[in-house]
Short mmCIF file of C-alpha atoms in Angstrom, two decimals:
data_model
loop_
_atom_site.label_atom_id
_atom_site.label_comp_id
_atom_site.label_asym_id
_atom_site.label_seq_id
_atom_site.Cartn_x
_atom_site.Cartn_y
_atom_site.Cartn_z
CA MET A 22 106.85 150.09 61.03
CA GLN A 23 108.73 149.04 57.89
CA LEU A 24 111.19 146.22 58.62
CA THR A 25 114.64 146.56 57.07
CA PRO A 26 117.55 144.11 56.84
CA ALA A 27 119.43 146.27 59.33
CA ASP A 28 116.56 145.90 61.80
CA VAL A 29 116.73 142.13 61.46
CA HIS A 30 120.51 142.13 61.76
CA ASN A 31 120.62 144.45 64.77
CA VAL A 32 117.63 143.09 66.65
CA ALA A 33 118.31 142.46 70.36
CA PHE A 34 115.83 140.73 72.60
CA THR A 35 115.54 141.30 76.31
CA ARG A 36 116.78 138.43 78.42
CA PRO A 37 114.59 137.44 81.39
CA ALA A 38 115.84 137.77 84.91
CA PHE A 39 117.88 135.00 86.56
CA PRO A 40 117.35 132.03 86.92
CA GLN A 41 115.38 131.91 83.67
CA ARG A 42 117.31 131.68 80.41
CA GLY A 43 116.65 132.60 76.78
CA TYR A 44 114.89 135.69 75.43
CA SER A 45 111.59 137.31 76.20
CA GLU A 46 108.93 135.18 74.55
CA GLU A 47 106.68 138.23 73.98
CA GLU A 48 109.43 140.19 72.16
CA VAL A 49 110.31 137.17 70.00
CA ASP A 50 106.67 136.66 69.04
CA THR A 51 106.28 140.36 68.23
CA PHE A 52 109.40 140.31 66.05
CA LEU A 53 108.27 137.16 64.23
CA ASP A 54 104.88 138.80 63.60
CA LEU A 55 106.70 141.80 62.15
CA VAL A 56 108.82 139.52 59.95
CA GLU A 57 105.66 137.80 58.77
CA VAL A 58 104.01 141.14 57.90
CA THR A 59 107.14 142.32 56.08
CA LEU A 60 107.41 139.07 54.10
CA ALA A 61 103.72 139.36 53.18
CA ALA A 62 104.28 142.95 52.06
CA ASN A 63 107.32 141.88 49.99
CA VAL A 64 105.33 139.07 48.38
CA GLU A 65 102.50 141.47 47.64
CA GLU A 66 104.94 144.00 46.20
CA ASN A 67 106.60 141.29 44.09
CA THR A 68 103.21 140.24 42.79
CA ALA A 69 102.39 143.85 41.90
CA LEU A 70 105.75 144.25 40.16
CA LYS A 71 105.19 141.07 38.20
CA ALA A 72 101.77 142.36 37.15
CA ARG A 73 103.34 145.68 36.14
CA VAL A 74 106.03 143.88 34.14
CA SER A 75 103.35 141.83 32.38
CA GLU A 76 101.47 145.04 31.64
CA LEU A 77 104.62 146.67 30.24
CA GLU A 78 105.35 143.61 28.13
CA SER A 79 101.83 143.80 26.73
CA GLN A 80 102.23 147.47 25.93
CA VAL A 81 105.60 146.86 24.26
CA GLU A 82 104.10 144.10 22.17
CA ALA A 83 101.26 146.45 21.20
CA LEU A 84 103.74 149.17 20.27
CA GLN A 85 105.82 146.77 18.25
CA SER A 86 102.73 145.49 16.43
CA GLN A 87 101.36 148.94 15.71
CA GLY A 88 104.69 150.57 14.97
CA GLY A 89 104.48 153.21 17.66
CA GLY A 90 101.90 155.89 18.04
CA ALA A 91 99.96 157.39 20.81
CA GLN A 92 100.26 154.32 23.10
CA ALA A 93 104.06 154.50 23.10
CA ALA A 94 103.88 158.20 23.73
CA SER A 95 101.47 157.68 26.59
CA PHE A 96 103.77 154.95 28.05
CA VAL A 97 107.07 156.74 27.85
CA GLY A 98 105.69 160.12 28.77
CA PRO A 99 106.36 163.45 27.01
CA ALA A 100 108.83 163.18 24.13
CA ASP A 101 110.02 165.10 21.10
CA ASP A 102 107.24 165.35 18.49
CA GLN A 103 109.81 164.70 15.79
CA SER A 104 110.95 161.39 17.39
CA ALA A 105 110.50 158.41 15.13
CA PRO A 106 108.21 155.56 16.16
CA GLY A 107 111.24 153.26 16.19
CA GLU A 108 112.93 155.47 18.75
CA LEU A 109 109.81 155.31 20.89
CA ALA A 110 109.83 151.55 20.61
CA ASN A 111 113.50 151.47 21.61
CA GLN A 112 112.80 153.68 24.61
CA ALA A 113 109.88 151.48 25.60
CA GLY A 114 112.11 148.43 25.25
CA ARG A 115 114.80 149.99 27.43
CA VAL A 116 112.20 151.01 30.00
CA LEU A 117 110.86 147.46 29.93
CA VAL A 118 114.33 146.01 30.35
CA ARG A 119 115.07 148.36 33.23
CA ALA A 120 111.72 147.56 34.80
CA GLN A 121 112.36 143.84 34.35
CA GLU A 122 115.86 144.19 35.82
CA THR A 123 114.48 146.27 38.70
CA ALA A 124 111.73 143.77 39.29
CA ASP A 125 114.18 140.88 39.13
CA GLN A 126 116.53 142.68 41.50
CA ILE A 127 113.70 143.49 43.91
CA LEU A 128 112.47 139.91 43.69
CA ALA A 129 115.97 138.57 44.26
CA GLU A 130 116.54 140.94 47.20
CA ALA A 131 113.13 140.15 48.64
CA LYS A 132 113.75 136.43 48.21
CA ALA A 133 117.21 136.74 49.74
CA GLU A 134 115.82 138.84 52.57
CA ARG A 135 113.01 136.36 53.04
CA ASP A 136 115.43 133.45 53.07
CA ARG A 137 117.73 135.28 55.45
CA VAL A 138 114.91 136.26 57.78
CA LEU A 139 113.52 132.72 57.64
CA ALA A 140 116.99 131.31 58.26
CA GLU A 141 117.51 133.68 61.20
CA ALA A 142 114.04 132.92 62.51
CA LYS A 143 114.73 129.20 62.16
CA ALA A 144 118.11 129.60 63.83
CA GLU A 145 116.49 131.65 66.58
CA ARG A 146 113.76 129.02 66.96
CA GLU A 147 116.37 126.25 67.14
CA ARG A 148 118.37 128.28 69.64
CA LEU A 149 115.27 128.89 71.72
CA LEU A 150 114.42 125.19 71.48
CA SER A 151 117.97 124.32 72.46
CA GLU A 152 117.83 126.71 75.40
CA ALA A 153 114.41 125.33 76.31
CA ASN A 154 115.84 121.78 76.18
CA GLU A 155 118.80 122.86 78.28
CA LYS A 156 116.42 124.56 80.71
CA HIS A 157 114.28 121.42 80.74
CA GLU A 158 117.30 119.21 81.41
CA GLN A 159 118.42 121.68 84.07
CA LEU A 160 115.01 121.59 85.71
CA VAL A 161 114.92 117.79 85.47
CA ALA A 162 118.40 117.60 87.01
CA GLN A 163 117.38 120.04 89.75
CA ALA A 164 114.17 118.08 90.35
CA SER A 165 116.20 114.87 90.47
CA GLN A 166 118.65 116.42 92.93
CA THR A 167 115.77 117.78 94.99
CA ALA A 168 114.09 114.38 94.95
CA GLU A 169 117.34 112.68 95.96
CA SER A 170 117.84 115.27 98.68
CA ILE A 171 114.28 114.75 99.95
CA VAL A 172 114.73 110.95 99.81
CA GLY A 173 118.07 111.28 101.62
CA GLU A 174 116.53 113.51 104.28
CA GLY A 175 113.60 111.11 104.61
CA ARG A 176 115.97 108.16 104.93
CA ALA A 177 118.06 110.00 107.50
CA LYS A 178 114.94 111.01 109.42
CA HIS A 179 113.67 107.43 109.22
CA GLU A 180 116.98 106.11 110.52
CA ALA A 181 117.00 108.74 113.26
CA LEU A 182 113.45 107.86 114.31
CA LEU A 183 114.31 104.16 114.15
CA SER A 184 117.43 104.71 116.26
CA GLU A 185 115.46 106.82 118.72
CA ALA A 186 112.70 104.20 118.92
CA GLN A 187 115.32 101.46 119.42
CA SER A 188 117.01 103.52 122.14
CA GLN A 189 113.66 104.09 123.85
CA ALA A 190 112.84 100.38 123.57
CA GLU A 191 116.23 99.45 125.03
CA ALA A 192 115.77 101.99 127.83
CA LYS A 193 112.31 100.63 128.62
CA LEU A 194 113.69 97.09 128.49
CA ARG A 195 116.44 98.06 130.92
CA GLN A 196 113.86 99.70 133.17
CA ALA A 197 111.67 96.59 132.96
CA ASN A 198 114.66 94.37 133.79
CA GLU A 199 115.63 96.62 136.69
CA HIS A 200 112.04 96.63 137.93
CA ALA A 201 111.87 92.84 137.58
CA GLN A 202 115.17 92.50 139.43
CA ASN A 203 113.91 94.83 142.16
CA LEU A 204 110.68 92.84 142.42
CA ARG A 205 112.66 89.61 142.53
CA ALA A 206 115.00 90.99 145.19
CA GLU A 207 112.02 92.29 147.16
CA ALA A 208 110.29 88.92 146.78
CA GLU A 209 113.46 87.14 147.90
CA ARG A 210 113.72 89.47 150.92
CA ALA A 211 110.05 88.88 151.74
CA HIS A 212 110.58 85.14 151.31
CA ALA A 213 113.66 85.26 153.47
CA GLU A 214 111.74 87.22 156.12
CA GLN A 215 108.89 84.73 155.94
CA ILE A 216 111.37 81.83 156.16
CA GLY A 217 112.99 83.53 159.17
CA GLN A 218 109.62 84.07 160.80
CA ILE A 219 108.68 80.45 160.05
CA SER A 220 112.03 79.31 161.46
CA GLN A 221 111.47 81.39 164.57
CA LEU A 222 107.93 80.02 164.88
CA LYS A 223 109.27 76.50 164.32
CA ASN A 224 111.94 76.99 166.95
CA SER A 225 109.33 78.41 169.30
CA LEU A 226 106.97 75.52 168.61
CA GLU A 227 109.79 73.01 169.00
CA GLY A 228 110.65 74.64 172.34
CA ARG A 229 107.01 74.51 173.32
CA VAL A 230 106.84 70.84 172.29
CA ASP A 231 109.94 70.12 174.33
CA GLU A 232 108.35 71.91 177.28
CA LEU A 233 105.16 69.91 176.81
CA ARG A 234 107.11 66.71 176.52
CA THR A 235 109.02 67.55 179.71
CA PHE A 236 105.75 68.52 181.40
CA GLU A 237 104.16 65.25 180.18
CA LYS A 238 107.14 63.27 181.40
CA ASP A 239 107.09 65.00 184.77
CA TYR A 240 103.32 64.67 184.96
CA ARG A 241 103.48 60.98 184.08
CA SER A 242 106.26 60.47 186.62
CA ARG A 243 104.33 62.29 189.35
CA LEU A 244 101.14 60.51 188.38
CA ARG A 245 102.90 57.13 188.48
CA ASP A 246 104.45 57.97 191.81
CA HIS A 247 101.07 59.12 193.12
CA LEU A 248 99.38 55.98 191.83
CA GLN A 249 102.08 53.81 193.36
CA SER A 250 101.71 55.69 196.60
CA MET A 251 97.99 55.18 196.49
CA LEU A 252 98.46 51.52 195.62
CA THR A 253 100.93 51.20 198.45
CA ASP A 254 98.49 52.83 200.86
CA LEU A 255 95.73 50.58 199.59
CA GLY A 256 97.96 47.52 199.99
CA SER A 257 98.92 48.47 203.46
CA ARG A 258 95.32 49.15 204.45
CA SER A 259 94.09 45.95 202.88
CA GLY A 260 96.77 43.90 204.75
CA SER A 261 95.86 45.40 208.05
CA ASP A 262 92.16 44.67 207.46
CA GLN A 263 92.89 41.07 206.56
CA GLU A 264 94.99 40.60 209.67
CA SER A 265 92.25 42.00 211.81
CA ASN A 266 89.64 39.75 210.24
CA TYR A 267 91.69 36.55 210.09
CA PRO A 268 91.61 35.53 213.78
CA GLN A 269 87.86 35.79 213.91
CA GLN A 270 87.43 33.65 210.85
CA HIS A 271 89.78 30.87 212.08
CA GLN A 272 88.85 30.63 215.76
CA PRO A 273 87.74 27.03 216.81
CA GLN A 274 84.06 26.60 217.20
CA GLN A 275 82.82 26.12 220.68
CA ASN A 276 80.23 23.52 221.66
CA GLY A 277 77.21 24.87 220.60
#
């Protein structure tokens, strides 16, 4: 495919689907390859034209040195046999001038086209680089936003877990306090019951002690009365025995 200025001017690249931006990298590379081939062809053509111009200049110099002849006729093609060698030289000179002008024009157009294509390619490269930079900044901004969002979600989740753990700890602490209070109340009730039982046992023992003391007092009183009665009986018996024995012991002795 021969590349023309109109092709370069009217080229349109396919844009990738959203969210990507810029042009299709494959189409841009293909177009740049085509521009490179066209520029190489233009350079090759310019080189060939320069060689042809040098060849024509050599032939003109030969014609001018020889004064015309068969070489001029062979260069300019079929001509009138009655034409003068000077006319042939003039024709060759005009042909050379036209060839030089054509070559210069082609070279100028090729150079201008090359410069224009290079400028457009450079502009396109800068635009692609600019779009790539914008896309990079966009991706960096999106990544930063995503990172901030993830960090924010992590922080919120951390705070939620911390709050939940604190709530659970407080609930367990309340339960522990309630259990401790219940145990304390139960211990106090058990202590109170034990104190009541001990008080009842104390009262019962004190009553039993009072009963024993009363019994001891009564027993002592009865025993004392019984002993006194026995002593009284003993005293009375002993007195009667002494009275019965006394007259015998104190009777006057008879003559014996």
